[in-house]
mmCIF file of C-alpha atoms and ligand atoms in Angstrom:
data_model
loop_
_atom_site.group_PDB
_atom_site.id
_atom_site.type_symbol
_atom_site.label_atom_id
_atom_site.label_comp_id
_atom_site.label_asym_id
_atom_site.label_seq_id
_atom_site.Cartn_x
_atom_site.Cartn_y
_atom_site.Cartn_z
ATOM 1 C CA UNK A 1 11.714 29.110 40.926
ATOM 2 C CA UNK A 2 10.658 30.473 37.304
ATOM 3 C CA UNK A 3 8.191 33.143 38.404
ATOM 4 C CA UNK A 4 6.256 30.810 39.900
ATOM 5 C CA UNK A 5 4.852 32.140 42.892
ATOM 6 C CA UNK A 6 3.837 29.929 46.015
ATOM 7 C CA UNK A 7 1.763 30.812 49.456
ATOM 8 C CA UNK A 8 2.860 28.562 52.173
ATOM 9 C CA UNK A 9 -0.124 26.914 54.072
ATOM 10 C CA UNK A 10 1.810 24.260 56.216
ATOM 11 C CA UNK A 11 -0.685 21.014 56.915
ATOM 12 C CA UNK A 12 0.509 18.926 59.400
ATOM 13 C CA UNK A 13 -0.245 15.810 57.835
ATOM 14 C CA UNK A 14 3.197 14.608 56.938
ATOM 15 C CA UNK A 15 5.629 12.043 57.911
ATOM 16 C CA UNK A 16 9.274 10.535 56.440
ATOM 17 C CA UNK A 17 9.644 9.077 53.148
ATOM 18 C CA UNK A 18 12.378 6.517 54.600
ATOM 19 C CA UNK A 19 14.573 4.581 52.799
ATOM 20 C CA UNK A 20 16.655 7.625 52.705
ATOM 21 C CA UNK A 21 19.799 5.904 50.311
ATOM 22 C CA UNK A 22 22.453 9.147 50.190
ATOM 23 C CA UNK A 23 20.067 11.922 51.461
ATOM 24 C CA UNK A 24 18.016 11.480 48.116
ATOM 25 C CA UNK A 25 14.424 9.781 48.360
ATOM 26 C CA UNK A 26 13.148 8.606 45.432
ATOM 27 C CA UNK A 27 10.814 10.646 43.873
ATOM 28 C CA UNK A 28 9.380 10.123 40.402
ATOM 29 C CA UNK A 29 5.839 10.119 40.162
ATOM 30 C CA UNK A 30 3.242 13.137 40.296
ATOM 31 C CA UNK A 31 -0.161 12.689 41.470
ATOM 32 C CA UNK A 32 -3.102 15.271 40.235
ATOM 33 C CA UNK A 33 -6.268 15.122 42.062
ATOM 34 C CA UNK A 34 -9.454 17.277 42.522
ATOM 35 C CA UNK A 35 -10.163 18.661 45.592
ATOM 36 C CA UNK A 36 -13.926 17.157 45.767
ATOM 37 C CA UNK A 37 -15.276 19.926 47.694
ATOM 38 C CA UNK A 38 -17.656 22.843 47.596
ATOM 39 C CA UNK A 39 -15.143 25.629 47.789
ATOM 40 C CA UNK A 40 -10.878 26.254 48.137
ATOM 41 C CA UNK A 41 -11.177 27.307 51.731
ATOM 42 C CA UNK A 42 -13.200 24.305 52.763
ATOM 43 C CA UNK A 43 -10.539 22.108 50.951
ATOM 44 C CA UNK A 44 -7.534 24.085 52.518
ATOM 45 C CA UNK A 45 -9.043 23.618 55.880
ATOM 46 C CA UNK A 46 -9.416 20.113 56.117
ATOM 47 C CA UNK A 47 -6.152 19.216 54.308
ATOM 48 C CA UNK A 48 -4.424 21.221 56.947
ATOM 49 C CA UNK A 49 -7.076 19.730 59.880
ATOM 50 C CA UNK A 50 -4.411 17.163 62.238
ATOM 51 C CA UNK A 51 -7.945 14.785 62.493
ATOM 52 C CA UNK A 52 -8.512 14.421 59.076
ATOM 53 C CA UNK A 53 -5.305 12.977 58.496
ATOM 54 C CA UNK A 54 -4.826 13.718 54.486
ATOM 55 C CA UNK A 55 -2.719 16.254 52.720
ATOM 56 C CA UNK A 56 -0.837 17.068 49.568
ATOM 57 C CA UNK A 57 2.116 19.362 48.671
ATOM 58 C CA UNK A 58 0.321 21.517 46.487
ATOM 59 C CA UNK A 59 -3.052 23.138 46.203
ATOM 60 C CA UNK A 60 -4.228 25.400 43.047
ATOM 61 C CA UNK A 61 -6.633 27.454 43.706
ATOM 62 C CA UNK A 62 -9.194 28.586 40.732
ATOM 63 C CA UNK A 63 -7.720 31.437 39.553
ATOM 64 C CA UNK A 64 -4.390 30.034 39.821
ATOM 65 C CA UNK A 65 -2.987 30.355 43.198
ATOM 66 C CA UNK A 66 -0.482 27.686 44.474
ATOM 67 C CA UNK A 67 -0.437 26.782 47.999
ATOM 68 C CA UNK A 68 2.190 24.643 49.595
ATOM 69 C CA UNK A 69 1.157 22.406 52.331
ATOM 70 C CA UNK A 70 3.474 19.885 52.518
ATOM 71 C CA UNK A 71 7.657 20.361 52.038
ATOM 72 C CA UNK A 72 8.387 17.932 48.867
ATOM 73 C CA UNK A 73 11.113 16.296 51.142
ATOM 74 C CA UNK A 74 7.886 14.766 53.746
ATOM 75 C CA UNK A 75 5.694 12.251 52.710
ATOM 76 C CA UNK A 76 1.969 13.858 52.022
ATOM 77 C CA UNK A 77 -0.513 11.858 52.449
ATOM 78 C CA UNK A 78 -3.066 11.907 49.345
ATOM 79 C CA UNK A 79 -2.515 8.567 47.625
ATOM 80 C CA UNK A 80 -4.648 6.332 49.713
ATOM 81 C CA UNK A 81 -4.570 2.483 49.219
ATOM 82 C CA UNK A 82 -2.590 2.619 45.525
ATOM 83 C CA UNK A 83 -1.056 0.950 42.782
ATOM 84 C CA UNK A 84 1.177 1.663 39.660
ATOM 85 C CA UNK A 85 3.254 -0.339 37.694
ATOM 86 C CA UNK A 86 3.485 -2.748 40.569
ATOM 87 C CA UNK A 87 4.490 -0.815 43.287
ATOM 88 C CA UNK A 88 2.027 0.071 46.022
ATOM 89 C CA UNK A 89 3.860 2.416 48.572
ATOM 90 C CA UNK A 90 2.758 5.991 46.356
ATOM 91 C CA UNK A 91 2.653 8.427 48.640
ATOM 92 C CA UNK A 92 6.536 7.593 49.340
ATOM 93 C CA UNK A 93 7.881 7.794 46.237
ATOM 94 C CA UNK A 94 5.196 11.110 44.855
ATOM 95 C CA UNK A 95 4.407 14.383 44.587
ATOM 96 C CA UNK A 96 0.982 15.016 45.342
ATOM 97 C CA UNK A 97 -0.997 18.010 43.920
ATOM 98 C CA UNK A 98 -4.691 18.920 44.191
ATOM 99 C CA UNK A 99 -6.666 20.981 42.280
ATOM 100 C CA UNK A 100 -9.537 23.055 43.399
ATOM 101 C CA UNK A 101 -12.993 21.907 41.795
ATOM 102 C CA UNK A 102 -16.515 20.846 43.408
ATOM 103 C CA UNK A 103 -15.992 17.003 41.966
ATOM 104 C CA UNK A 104 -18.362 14.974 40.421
ATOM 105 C CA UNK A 105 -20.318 15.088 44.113
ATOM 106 C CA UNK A 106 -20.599 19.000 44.116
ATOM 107 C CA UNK A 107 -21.246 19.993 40.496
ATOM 108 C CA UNK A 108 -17.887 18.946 38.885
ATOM 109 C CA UNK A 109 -17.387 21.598 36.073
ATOM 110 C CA UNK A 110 -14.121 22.622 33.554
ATOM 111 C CA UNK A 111 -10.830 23.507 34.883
ATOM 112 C CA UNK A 112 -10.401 27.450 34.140
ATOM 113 C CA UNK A 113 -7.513 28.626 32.168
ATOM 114 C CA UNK A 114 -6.174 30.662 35.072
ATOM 115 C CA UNK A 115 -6.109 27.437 36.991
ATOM 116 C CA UNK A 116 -4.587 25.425 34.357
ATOM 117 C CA UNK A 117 -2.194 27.674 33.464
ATOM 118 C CA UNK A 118 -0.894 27.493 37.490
ATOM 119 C CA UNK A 119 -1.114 23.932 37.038
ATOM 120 C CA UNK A 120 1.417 23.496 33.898
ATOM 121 C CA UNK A 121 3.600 26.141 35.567
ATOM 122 C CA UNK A 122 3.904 23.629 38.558
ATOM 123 C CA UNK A 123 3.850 20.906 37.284
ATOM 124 C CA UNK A 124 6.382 22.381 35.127
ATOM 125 C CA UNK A 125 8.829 23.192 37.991
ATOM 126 C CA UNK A 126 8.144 19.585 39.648
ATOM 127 C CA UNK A 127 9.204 17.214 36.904
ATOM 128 C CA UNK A 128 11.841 19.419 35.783
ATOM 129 C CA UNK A 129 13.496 19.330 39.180
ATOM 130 C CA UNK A 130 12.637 16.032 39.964
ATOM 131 C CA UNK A 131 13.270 14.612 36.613
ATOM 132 C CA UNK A 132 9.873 12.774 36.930
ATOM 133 C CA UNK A 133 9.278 10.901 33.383
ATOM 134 C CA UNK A 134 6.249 11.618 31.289
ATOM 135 C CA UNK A 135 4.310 8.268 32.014
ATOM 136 C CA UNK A 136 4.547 8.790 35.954
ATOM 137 C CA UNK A 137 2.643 11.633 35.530
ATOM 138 C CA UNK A 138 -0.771 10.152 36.728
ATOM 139 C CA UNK A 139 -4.722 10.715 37.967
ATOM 140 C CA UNK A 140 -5.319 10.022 41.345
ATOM 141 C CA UNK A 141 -8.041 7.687 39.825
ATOM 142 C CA UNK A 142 -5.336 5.967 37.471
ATOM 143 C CA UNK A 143 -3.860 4.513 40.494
ATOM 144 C CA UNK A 144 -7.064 3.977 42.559
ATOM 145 C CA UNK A 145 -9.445 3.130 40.107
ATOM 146 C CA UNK A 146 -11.864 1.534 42.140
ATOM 147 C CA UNK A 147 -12.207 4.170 44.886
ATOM 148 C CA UNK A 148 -11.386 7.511 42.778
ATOM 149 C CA UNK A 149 -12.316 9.377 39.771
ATOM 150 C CA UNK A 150 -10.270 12.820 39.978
ATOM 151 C CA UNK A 151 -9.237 14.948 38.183
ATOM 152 C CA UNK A 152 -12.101 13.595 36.263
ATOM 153 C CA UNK A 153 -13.145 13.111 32.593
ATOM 154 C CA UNK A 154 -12.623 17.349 32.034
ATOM 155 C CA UNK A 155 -8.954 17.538 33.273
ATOM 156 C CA UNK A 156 -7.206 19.161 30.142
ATOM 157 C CA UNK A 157 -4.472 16.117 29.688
ATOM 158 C CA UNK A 158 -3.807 17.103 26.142
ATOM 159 C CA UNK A 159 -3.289 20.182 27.287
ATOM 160 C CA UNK A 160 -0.760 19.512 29.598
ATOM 161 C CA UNK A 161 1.067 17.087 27.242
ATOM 162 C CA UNK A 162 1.045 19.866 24.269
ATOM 163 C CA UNK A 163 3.358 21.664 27.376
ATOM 164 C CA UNK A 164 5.387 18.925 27.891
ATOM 165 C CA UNK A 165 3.661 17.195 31.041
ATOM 166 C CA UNK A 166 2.547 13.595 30.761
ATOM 167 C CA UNK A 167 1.412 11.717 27.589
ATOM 168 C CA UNK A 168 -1.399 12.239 25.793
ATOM 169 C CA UNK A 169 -0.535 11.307 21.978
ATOM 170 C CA UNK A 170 -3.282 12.077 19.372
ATOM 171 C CA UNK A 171 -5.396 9.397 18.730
ATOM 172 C CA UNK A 172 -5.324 7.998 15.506
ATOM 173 C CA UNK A 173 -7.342 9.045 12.835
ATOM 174 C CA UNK A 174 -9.201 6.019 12.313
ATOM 175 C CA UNK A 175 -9.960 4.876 16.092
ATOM 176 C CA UNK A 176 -12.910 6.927 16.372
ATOM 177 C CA UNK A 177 -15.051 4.672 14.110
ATOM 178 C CA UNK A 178 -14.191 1.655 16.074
ATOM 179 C CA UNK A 179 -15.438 3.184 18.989
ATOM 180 C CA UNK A 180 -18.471 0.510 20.300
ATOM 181 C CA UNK A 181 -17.131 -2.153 18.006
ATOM 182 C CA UNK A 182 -16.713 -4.941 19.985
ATOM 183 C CA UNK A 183 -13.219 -7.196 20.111
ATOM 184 C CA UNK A 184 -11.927 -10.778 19.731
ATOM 185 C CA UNK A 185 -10.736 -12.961 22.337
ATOM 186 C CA UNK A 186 -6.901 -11.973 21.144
ATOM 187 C CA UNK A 187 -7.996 -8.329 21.050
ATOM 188 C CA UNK A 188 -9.029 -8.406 24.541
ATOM 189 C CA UNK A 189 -5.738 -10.153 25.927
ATOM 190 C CA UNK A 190 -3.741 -7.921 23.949
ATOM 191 C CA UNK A 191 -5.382 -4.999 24.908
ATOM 192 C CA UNK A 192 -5.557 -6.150 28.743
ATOM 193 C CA UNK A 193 -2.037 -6.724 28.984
ATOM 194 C CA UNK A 194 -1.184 -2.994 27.369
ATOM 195 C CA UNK A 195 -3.698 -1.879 30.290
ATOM 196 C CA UNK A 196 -1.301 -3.352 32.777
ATOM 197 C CA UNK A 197 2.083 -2.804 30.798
ATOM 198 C CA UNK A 198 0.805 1.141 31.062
ATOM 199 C CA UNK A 199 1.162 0.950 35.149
ATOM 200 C CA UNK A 200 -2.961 0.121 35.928
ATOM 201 C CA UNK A 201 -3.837 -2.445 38.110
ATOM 202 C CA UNK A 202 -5.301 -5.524 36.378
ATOM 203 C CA UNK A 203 -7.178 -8.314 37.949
ATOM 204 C CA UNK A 204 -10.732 -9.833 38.003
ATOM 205 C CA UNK A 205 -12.028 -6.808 40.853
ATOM 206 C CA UNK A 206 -10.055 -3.505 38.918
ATOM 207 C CA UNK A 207 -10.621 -4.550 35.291
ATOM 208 C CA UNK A 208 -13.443 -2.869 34.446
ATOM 209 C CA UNK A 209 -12.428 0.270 37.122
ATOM 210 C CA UNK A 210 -9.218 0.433 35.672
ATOM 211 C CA UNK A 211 -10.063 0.590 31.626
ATOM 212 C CA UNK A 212 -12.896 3.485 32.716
ATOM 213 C CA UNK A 213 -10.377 5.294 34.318
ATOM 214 C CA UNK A 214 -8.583 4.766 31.450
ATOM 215 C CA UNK A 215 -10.741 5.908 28.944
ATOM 216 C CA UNK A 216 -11.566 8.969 31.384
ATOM 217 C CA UNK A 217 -7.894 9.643 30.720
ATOM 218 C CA UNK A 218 -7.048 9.104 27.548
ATOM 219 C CA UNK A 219 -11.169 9.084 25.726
ATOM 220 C CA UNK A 220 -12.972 10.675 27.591
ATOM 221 C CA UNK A 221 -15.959 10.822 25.088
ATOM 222 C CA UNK A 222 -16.946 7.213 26.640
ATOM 223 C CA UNK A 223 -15.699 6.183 29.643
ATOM 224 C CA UNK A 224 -18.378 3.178 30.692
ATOM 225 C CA UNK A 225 -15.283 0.530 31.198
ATOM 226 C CA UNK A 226 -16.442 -1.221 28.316
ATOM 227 C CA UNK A 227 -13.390 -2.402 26.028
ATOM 228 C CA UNK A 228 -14.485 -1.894 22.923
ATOM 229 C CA UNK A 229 -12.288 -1.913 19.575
ATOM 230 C CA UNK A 230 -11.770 2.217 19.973
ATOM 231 C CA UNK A 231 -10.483 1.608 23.356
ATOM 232 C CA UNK A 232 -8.509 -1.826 22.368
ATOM 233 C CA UNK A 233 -6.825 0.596 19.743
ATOM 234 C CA UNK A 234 -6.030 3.723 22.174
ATOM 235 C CA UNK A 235 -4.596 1.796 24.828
ATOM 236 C CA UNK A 236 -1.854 0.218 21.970
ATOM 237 C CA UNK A 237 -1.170 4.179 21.283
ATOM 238 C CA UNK A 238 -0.210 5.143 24.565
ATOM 239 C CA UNK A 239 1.377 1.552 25.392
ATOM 240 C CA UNK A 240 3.688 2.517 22.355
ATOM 241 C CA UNK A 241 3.762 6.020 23.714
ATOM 242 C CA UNK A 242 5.232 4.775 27.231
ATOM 243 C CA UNK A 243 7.721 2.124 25.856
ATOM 244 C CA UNK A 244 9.210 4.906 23.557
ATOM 245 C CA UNK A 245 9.864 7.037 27.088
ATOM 246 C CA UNK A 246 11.266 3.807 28.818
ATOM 247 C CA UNK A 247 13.570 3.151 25.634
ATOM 248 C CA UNK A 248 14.851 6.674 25.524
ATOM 249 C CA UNK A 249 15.301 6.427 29.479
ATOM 250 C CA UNK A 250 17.385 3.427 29.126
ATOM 251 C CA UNK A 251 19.295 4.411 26.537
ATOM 252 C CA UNK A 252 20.347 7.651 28.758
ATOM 253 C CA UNK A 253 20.991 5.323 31.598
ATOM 254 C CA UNK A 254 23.526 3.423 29.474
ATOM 255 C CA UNK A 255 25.207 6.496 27.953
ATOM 256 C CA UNK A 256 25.833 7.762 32.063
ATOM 257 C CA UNK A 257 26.904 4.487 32.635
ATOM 258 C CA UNK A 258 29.414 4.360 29.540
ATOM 259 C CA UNK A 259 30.801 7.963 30.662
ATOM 260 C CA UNK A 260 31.442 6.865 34.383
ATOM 261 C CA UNK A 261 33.461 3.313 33.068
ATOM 262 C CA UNK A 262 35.416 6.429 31.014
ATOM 263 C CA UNK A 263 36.335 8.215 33.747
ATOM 264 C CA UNK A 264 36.774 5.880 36.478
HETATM 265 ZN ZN1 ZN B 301 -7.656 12.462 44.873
#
């Protein structure tokens, strides 16, 4: 497994994935969360507690230290009540991995590099093996915008896209002087429907939960849920961004389909 080294913790908070088609669950999103509490141990302990009834596959500790709770083949359960790009069943079809820090309740603080650098190498390992596409690589409070902010405004994204993991495209130049600008009624619809075209839950309750989470994401210099022009313009970026992925993924779905009509 590419030098990556793992500790097994088994939690038994796990059940099936189902819908087993071939021996081969679907699995093609990855999860990130903080753990929210005051130290690693604490966290380890009650994802592996039977009462508390949550888990994930993966823990990283602060100084790097990966932890696996939960096999990849069992469901984990970290998601919670959930929704991306219209489906709502996440912890079936994810990888879940959380990462140690106190949260915004205990003194949330910066990532160190030791722990980022066992994140990417994880990460790394996951979406190579499970082929997971770039924009379903997602915050815990991207899909539960309303209940969750983790991993939280500091999570090094860029980072992790500079490595290959997830999208974070630079914004462009101009954007940042159109940041409190307000928009047009076009703006806003065009810039609502790119929030929901990205995967996040849209409607009258999660609109303003799901552009702060959002701009937690993807600007995290502002992230008060207000769309203003800066925000109208970023989420076009990374709409672009995520139709560029789906083009190049269809266009290798056609090209496997084209070599299996050759052969059979
Ligand atoms: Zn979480």
């Amino acid at each position: 497994m590419s030098g990556l080294k793992i500790s097994e913790r088994p939690s038994p908070n796990h059940d099936s994935r189902g819908d087993v088609i071939a021996g081969t669950p679907r699995i093609d999103m990855l999860v990130l969360h903080y753990t929210g509490m005051q130290s690693g141990t604490a966290a380890l302990d009650r994802l592996c507690d039977a009462e508390a009834r949550v888990s994930s596959h993966y823990l990283v500790e602060e100084d790097g230290a990966v932890w696996r709770l939960v096999s990849e083949e069992r469901r984990a359960w970290h998601a919670g009540v959930s929704y991306w790009m219209g489906e709502t069943t996440l912890n079936t079809l994810s990888i879940g991995i959380e990462i140690v820090n106190p949260g915004h309740e205990w003194g949330y603080r910066a990532f160190p590099e030791a722990q980022m650098q066992g994140v990417e190498a994880l990460c790394r390992d996951v979406i190579t093996r499970r082929r997971i596409p770039a924009h379903r690589i997602v915050g815990h409070s991207d899909i539960a915008p309303t209940r969750k902010s983790d991993p939280g405004e500091l999570f090094d994204w860029p980072r992790l896209a500079r490595a290959g993991i997830g999208l974070w495209p630079q914004p462009g130049a101009e954007l940042q002087q159109r940041r409190g600008r307000g928009v047009g009624v076009v703006e806003r619809a065009c810039a609502l429907a790119d929030l929901a075209r990205i995967g996040y839950c849209v409607d009258a309750g999660t609109e303003a939960a799901s552009l702060a989470a959002f701009q937690r994401r993807y600007r995290p210099e502002r992230w008060d849920g207000k769309l203003d022009s800066e925000t109208a313009g970023r989420l076009a970026e990374i709409r672009q961004a995520v139709e560029a992925v789906q083009a190049v993924e269809e266009l290798a779905k056609r090209d496997r389909f084209k070599s299996y009509r050759r052969v059979n």
